[in-house]
XYZ file of C-alpha atoms in Angstrom:
114
model
C 136.179 -28.944 177.519
C 135.397 -25.312 176.653
C 137.920 -22.754 177.868
C 135.738 -20.219 179.692
C 138.408 -17.527 179.160
C 138.523 -17.824 175.357
C 136.532 -15.267 173.333
C 133.189 -16.505 172.043
C 132.710 -15.849 168.305
C 130.233 -12.983 167.657
C 127.710 -15.269 165.942
C 127.660 -17.516 169.026
C 127.229 -14.494 171.308
C 124.271 -13.341 169.197
C 122.754 -16.832 169.435
C 123.294 -16.882 173.215
C 121.506 -13.534 173.532
C 118.283 -15.282 172.505
C 118.409 -16.870 175.983
C 119.353 -13.525 177.570
C 116.589 -11.184 176.362
C 117.461 -8.490 178.900
C 120.964 -8.033 177.479
C 122.519 -6.667 174.306
C 125.952 -6.768 172.714
C 127.631 -3.360 172.879
C 131.351 -3.470 173.631
C 130.522 -6.430 175.854
C 127.248 -7.692 177.292
C 125.289 -4.736 178.651
C 121.984 -3.998 180.321
C 120.260 -1.606 182.663
C 117.992 -2.805 185.457
C 115.288 -0.531 186.797
C 113.938 -1.049 190.302
C 111.148 0.692 192.180
C 113.435 2.377 194.702
C 117.066 3.160 195.371
C 117.028 0.644 198.219
C 115.906 -2.099 195.814
C 118.692 -1.094 193.418
C 121.200 -1.461 196.246
C 119.784 -4.890 197.107
C 120.249 -5.913 193.475
C 123.811 -4.577 193.545
C 124.472 -6.688 196.648
C 123.134 -9.762 194.833
C 125.327 -8.961 191.818
C 128.310 -8.616 194.151
C 127.620 -12.038 195.627
C 127.407 -13.556 192.144
C 130.648 -11.824 191.177
C 132.452 -13.243 194.190
C 131.069 -16.749 193.648
C 132.039 -16.746 189.973
C 135.225 -14.704 190.434
C 134.100 -12.505 187.559
C 133.140 -8.900 188.195
C 131.107 -6.554 186.001
C 131.561 -2.885 185.294
C 128.706 -1.425 187.324
C 127.197 2.023 187.755
C 124.298 2.919 190.036
C 121.951 5.825 189.393
C 119.107 6.059 191.951
C 116.808 3.203 190.843
C 118.840 2.016 187.856
C 121.832 -0.306 187.747
C 124.021 -0.193 184.620
C 126.031 -3.362 183.951
C 128.644 -4.455 181.469
C 130.345 -7.818 181.319
C 133.465 -8.178 179.222
C 136.594 -10.228 179.810
C 139.532 -7.857 180.026
C 141.933 -10.806 180.161
C 140.543 -11.960 176.794
C 141.268 -8.683 175.035
C 137.930 -7.087 175.919
C 135.950 -9.854 174.247
C 132.898 -11.757 175.495
C 133.689 -15.165 176.970
C 131.647 -17.992 178.451
C 132.262 -16.406 181.861
C 130.425 -13.275 180.712
C 127.482 -15.257 179.366
C 127.228 -17.306 182.574
C 127.453 -14.206 184.757
C 124.778 -12.397 182.729
C 122.469 -15.401 183.088
C 123.005 -15.494 186.858
C 122.383 -11.767 187.187
C 119.223 -12.088 185.081
C 117.895 -14.665 187.542
C 118.751 -12.470 190.531
C 117.153 -9.427 188.910
C 114.005 -11.373 188.107
C 113.776 -12.534 191.716
C 113.892 -8.912 192.911
C 111.359 -7.700 190.347
C 113.890 -5.517 188.525
C 113.008 -4.659 184.944
C 115.674 -5.029 182.240
C 115.999 -1.995 179.970
C 119.004 -2.796 177.759
C 118.073 -0.029 175.341
C 118.808 2.529 178.075
C 122.490 1.574 178.201
C 124.456 4.571 176.927
C 126.748 4.559 173.899
C 130.356 3.445 173.914
C 131.392 6.375 176.127
C 129.871 4.539 179.149
C 127.168 5.361 181.704
C-alpha cells in the first residue's frame, strides 16, 4: 500500500503531470484558474473547499477577481508533493472543468507567491 503522506519522487511527479495538464511543478503543484466572473470564481472556490474537506487536504489559495491561484504541497512531508497533492489536483481539475474555468498554470507567480 502506498503511503499517501510520503513524498513522491520528482520524476514520478513529472510523469503524473502528464495527466494533469493544467498544473505545473513550482514549489508544489500550482495552477491558476480563470473564470468569466468573480461570482464564478467564488463558486469554484466553494467547490475546492468541499474537495478539501472531503479529502482532509487543503490548498494554499488566493482569489483575485476572476482568477483563483492554487498550490498543493504537503507541509507535513517537508513541503514535498505527495499522493494527496496529486489526488487533490486531479479532483480540482474535474471541478474546474465542470464550471468552465480555464487553467492558466503559466500565470502562477514566482516563488514569492501570488
